[in-house]
Amino acid sequence: MVDKTLELFDCGHRACGGCGAALAARMVTKAAGTNTIVVSSTGCMEVFSTPYPETAWKVPWIHSLFENAAAVASGIEASLKKQGRNEKVVIMAGDGATFDIGMICISGAFERGHDFTYICYDNEAYMNTGIQRSGATPYDASTTTSPAGKCSFGNKRPKKDMPQILAAHGSPYVATTSIAYPADLMQKVEKAINTRGPCYVQIHAPCCTGWGFEGEQTIAIAKLAIETGLWVNYEMVEGKVVKAKKVVRKPVEEYLKTQKRFRHLFKPTRQDAEIAAIQAIADRNAEKYGIDIKLRKE
Amino acid sequence: MTLAVGCRARPGKSRDNKTGSWRVFRPVFDKEKCTKCGLCITLCPEGCISETEDEFVIPDYTYCKGCGICAKECPGKGIGMLQEEK
Ligand SMILES: Cc1ncc(C[n+]2csc(CCOP(=O)(O)OP(=O)(O)O)c2C)c(N)n1
Ligand code: SF4
Ligand code: SF4
Ligand code: SF4
Ligand SMILES: [Mg+2]
């Protein structure tokens, strides 16, 4: 059972006020407990938690490079095994580190079958270096490398299906969750850690600075992502979806309107075709994961 | 600055950095409206809210950045955000 009073991610870290990733770090370490070694990739969480000689971590923590957290964790896990030790190895990496540059190390580590939990805190762009798009950036989001303007509505490509990729590697447990649902998040992290083999948890972690909203809205926006079907919380066991959070879906507009990265879809003129394209993404998600709660007909 | 071997640092050394100085708005908790649900404790990205001896909740203003998540999410609307006077 998760001890909710446990605080292993301390005060004094330098994340923006209202940072979703900082909250994710707090909840993940609560769920993981004291017998844990955390490996971080370069990115916001690494930078805001450990400006030398300070550290917010109260469990052993290591950072090497942007691209190699899965390789570092592999080495640690192999060494612990050889020594007969039982610490749990948990990786905390951003979406850029996970979806893009870390892919080779991740693929190798999952193939080798290390016993670790890989957690991606997904803020849907490279935030630490100034909001560049990643493979996790959603369709039409404006970033500094996919700017909306006269010739473009922002990021042209849909979000990469990372959970599916890792399920295809034979991962025994893959889950998606969100900081807006703390109990769900902590339960999934705990389950991943207690499942043998390489497990993956992807956490939706809104970023007020990169997405353009006030810090107080972080939880509300994370909830709207779920309520519109643009983010689905689900679990995959041995490659099969076994559970997905059901919702009475709201139109995607309610989510898009809250963030500056989608402002060009409403101003100066409303872009009906683009909004419809994003609604179609939510509709496909709803169909694929069966999340719609059907209300009784009048 | 001299670096320790492996650039290691003492756990929780970040407490040296008093992030409360960042605050523009201060969350003020209304005891009357609080149902002690604990949601603000769970959702604070700083982890700086805790229960007091008389089971009321209170943020540590040494670290509270004034993000406003607690005020926005409190089910009883028991937290107000007041501008800091500097
Ligand atoms: C090989 C290499 N390329 C580029 C960088 C610069 N860099 C540091 S963090 C970062 C982006 C991190 O993005 P993400 O993993 O999504 O984490 P976030 O900052 O969004 O939390 C980049 C490009 C680097 N450190 N190393
Ligand atoms: S830029 Fe975003 S992810 Fe980075 S510290 Fe600020 S809110 Fe958190
Ligand atoms: S969220 Fe509001 S009601 Fe709940 S414990 Fe905090 S102050 Fe009290
Ligand atoms: S304003 Fe933000 S940092 Fe301060 S106590 Fe509330 S949630 Fe925590
Ligand atoms: Mg990112």
Coordinates of N, CA and C in Angstrom, one line a residue, chain B:
Chain B
M1 N 33.7 27.0 -6.8 CA 33.0 26.0 -6.0 C 33.7 24.6 -6.2
T2 N 34.0 23.9 -5.1 CA 34.6 22.6 -5.3 C 33.5 21.6 -5.4
L3 N 33.6 20.6 -6.3 CA 32.6 19.6 -6.5 C 32.9 18.4 -5.6
A4 N 31.8 17.8 -5.0 CA 32.0 16.5 -4.3 C 32.2 15.4 -5.3
V5 N 32.8 14.3 -4.9 CA 33.0 13.2 -5.9 C 31.6 12.7 -6.3
G6 N 31.5 12.6 -7.7 CA 30.2 12.2 -8.2 C 29.1 13.3 -8.2
C7 N 29.6 14.5 -7.8 CA 28.6 15.6 -7.7 C 27.5 15.3 -6.7
R8 N 27.8 14.5 -5.7 CA 26.7 14.1 -4.8 C 26.3 15.2 -3.9
A9 N 25.1 15.2 -3.4 CA 24.5 16.2 -2.5 C 23.7 15.5 -1.5
R10 N 23.6 16.2 -0.3 CA 22.8 15.6 0.8 C 21.3 15.6 0.4
P11 N 20.6 14.5 0.7 CA 19.1 14.4 0.4 C 18.4 15.6 0.9
G12 N 17.5 16.1 0.1 CA 16.7 17.2 0.5 C 17.4 18.5 0.8
K13 N 18.6 18.7 0.2 CA 19.4 19.9 0.4 C 18.7 21.1 -0.3
S14 N 17.8 20.8 -1.2 CA 17.0 21.9 -1.9 C 16.3 22.8 -0.9
R15 N 16.1 22.3 0.4 CA 15.4 23.2 1.4 C 16.2 24.5 1.6
D16 N 17.5 24.5 1.3 CA 18.2 25.7 1.4 C 17.6 26.8 0.5
N17 N 16.9 26.4 -0.5 CA 16.4 27.4 -1.5 C 15.0 27.8 -1.1
K18 N 14.8 28.9 -0.5 CA 13.5 29.3 0.1 C 12.6 29.9 -1.0
T19 N 11.8 29.0 -1.7 CA 11.1 29.4 -2.9 C 9.8 30.3 -2.5
G20 N 9.6 30.5 -1.2 CA 8.5 31.4 -0.8 C 8.6 32.8 -1.3
S21 N 9.9 33.2 -1.6 CA 10.2 34.6 -2.0 C 9.6 34.8 -3.4
W22 N 9.3 33.7 -4.1 CA 8.8 33.9 -5.5 C 7.3 34.4 -5.5
R23 N 6.7 34.2 -4.3 CA 5.2 34.3 -4.3 C 4.7 35.7 -4.6
V24 N 3.7 35.8 -5.4 CA 3.0 37.1 -5.7 C 1.6 37.1 -5.0
F25 N 1.0 35.9 -5.0 CA -0.3 35.7 -4.2 C -0.1 34.7 -3.1
R26 N -0.7 35.0 -2.0 CA -0.6 34.1 -0.8 C -1.9 33.4 -0.6
P27 N -1.8 32.0 -0.5 CA -3.1 31.3 -0.2 C -3.4 31.5 1.3
V28 N -4.7 31.9 1.6 CA -5.1 32.0 2.9 C -6.2 31.0 3.2
F29 N -6.0 30.2 4.2 CA -6.9 29.1 4.4 C -8.0 29.4 5.5
D30 N -9.3 29.2 5.2 CA -10.4 29.5 6.1 C -10.8 28.2 6.8
K31 N -10.5 28.2 8.1 CA -10.7 27.1 9.0 C -12.1 26.6 9.0
E32 N -13.1 27.6 9.0 CA -14.5 27.3 9.0 C -15.0 26.5 7.8
K33 N -14.4 26.8 6.6 CA -14.8 26.1 5.4 C -14.1 24.8 5.2
C34 N -13.0 24.5 5.9 CA -12.2 23.3 5.6 C -12.9 22.0 6.2
T35 N -13.0 21.0 5.3 CA -13.6 19.8 5.7 C -12.5 18.7 6.0
K36 N -11.3 19.2 5.9 CA -10.1 18.3 6.1 C -10.0 17.2 5.1
C37 N -10.4 17.4 3.9 CA -10.4 16.4 2.9 C -9.0 16.0 2.5
G38 N -8.1 16.9 2.6 CA -6.7 16.6 2.3 C -6.3 16.8 0.8
L39 N -7.2 17.2 0.0 CA -6.9 17.3 -1.4 C -5.8 18.3 -1.7
C40 N -5.8 19.4 -1.0 CA -4.8 20.5 -1.2 C -3.4 19.9 -0.9
I41 N -3.3 19.0 0.2 CA -2.0 18.4 0.5 C -1.5 17.5 -0.6
T42 N -2.5 16.8 -1.2 CA -2.1 15.8 -2.3 C -1.7 16.6 -3.5
L43 N -2.3 17.7 -3.9 CA -2.1 18.4 -5.2 C -1.1 19.5 -5.2
C44 N -0.5 19.9 -4.0 CA 0.5 20.9 -4.0 C 1.8 20.5 -4.7
P45 N 2.2 21.1 -5.8 CA 3.5 20.6 -6.4 C 4.7 20.8 -5.5
E46 N 4.6 21.6 -4.5 CA 5.7 21.8 -3.6 C 5.7 20.8 -2.5
G47 N 4.6 20.2 -2.2 CA 4.5 19.3 -1.1 C 4.7 20.1 0.2
C48 N 4.2 21.4 0.2 CA 4.5 22.2 1.4 C 3.3 22.4 2.3
I49 N 2.1 21.7 2.0 CA 1.0 21.8 2.9 C 1.0 20.6 3.8
S50 N 0.7 20.9 5.1 CA 0.6 19.7 6.0 C -0.5 20.0 7.1
E51 N -0.8 18.9 7.8 CA -1.9 18.9 8.8 C -1.3 19.5 10.1
T52 N -2.0 20.3 10.8 CA -1.5 20.8 12.1 C -2.0 19.9 13.2
E53 N -1.6 20.2 14.4 CA -2.0 19.4 15.5 C -3.5 19.3 15.7
D54 N -4.2 20.5 15.5 CA -5.7 20.5 15.6 C -6.3 20.1 14.3
E55 N -5.6 19.3 13.5 CA -6.1 18.7 12.3 C -6.6 19.7 11.2
F56 N -6.1 20.9 11.3 CA -6.3 21.9 10.2 C -5.1 21.8 9.3
V57 N -5.3 22.3 8.1 CA -4.2 22.3 7.1 C -3.6 23.6 6.9
I58 N -2.3 23.7 6.7 CA -1.6 25.0 6.6 C -0.4 24.8 5.7
P59 N -0.1 25.8 4.8 CA 1.0 25.7 3.9 C 2.3 26.3 4.6
D60 N 3.4 25.8 4.2 CA 4.7 26.4 4.7 C 5.1 27.5 3.8
Y61 N 4.9 28.8 4.3 CA 5.1 29.9 3.5 C 6.6 30.1 3.1
T62 N 7.5 29.4 3.8 CA 8.9 29.5 3.4 C 9.1 28.9 2.0
Y63 N 8.2 28.0 1.6 CA 8.4 27.4 0.3 C 7.2 27.6 -0.7
C64 N 6.0 27.9 -0.2 CA 4.8 28.1 -1.0 C 5.1 29.1 -2.1
K65 N 4.9 28.7 -3.4 CA 5.2 29.6 -4.5 C 4.0 30.5 -4.9
G66 N 2.8 30.2 -4.2 CA 1.6 30.9 -4.5 C 1.0 30.5 -5.9
C67 N 1.2 29.3 -6.3 CA 0.7 28.9 -7.6 C -0.9 28.9 -7.7
G68 N -1.5 28.7 -6.6 CA -3.0 28.8 -6.6 C -3.7 27.5 -6.8
I69 N -3.0 26.4 -7.0 CA -3.7 25.1 -7.3 C -4.6 24.7 -6.1
C70 N -4.1 24.9 -4.9 CA -4.9 24.5 -3.7 C -6.2 25.3 -3.7
A71 N -6.1 26.6 -4.0 CA -7.3 27.5 -3.9 C -8.3 27.0 -5.0
K72 N -7.8 26.8 -6.2 CA -8.6 26.4 -7.3 C -9.3 25.0 -7.1
E73 N -8.6 24.1 -6.4 CA -9.1 22.8 -6.3 C -9.9 22.5 -5.0
C74 N -9.7 23.3 -4.0 CA -10.4 23.1 -2.7 C -11.9 22.9 -2.9
P75 N -12.5 21.8 -2.6 CA -13.9 21.5 -2.8 C -14.8 22.5 -2.0
G76 N -14.3 22.9 -0.9 CA -15.2 23.8 -0.1 C -14.9 25.3 -0.3
K77 N -14.1 25.6 -1.4 CA -13.8 27.0 -1.7 C -13.3 27.7 -0.4
G78 N -12.4 27.0 0.3 CA -12.0 27.5 1.6 C -10.6 28.2 1.6
I79 N -10.1 28.4 0.4 CA -8.8 29.0 0.3 C -8.9 30.3 -0.7
G80 N -8.4 31.4 -0.1 CA -8.4 32.6 -1.0 C -7.0 33.0 -1.3
M81 N -6.8 33.7 -2.4 CA -5.5 34.1 -2.8 C -5.4 35.6 -2.7
L82 N -4.6 36.1 -1.7 CA -4.4 37.5 -1.5 C -3.1 38.0 -2.0
Q83 N -3.1 39.2 -2.6 CA -1.8 39.7 -3.1 C -0.8 40.0 -2.0
E84 N 0.4 39.6 -2.2 CA 1.5 39.9 -1.2 C 1.8 41.4 -1.2
E85 N 2.0 41.9 0.0 CA 2.6 43.3 0.0 C 4.0 43.2 0.2
K86 N 4.8 43.8 -0.7 CA 6.3 43.7 -0.5 C 6.9 45.0 -0.2

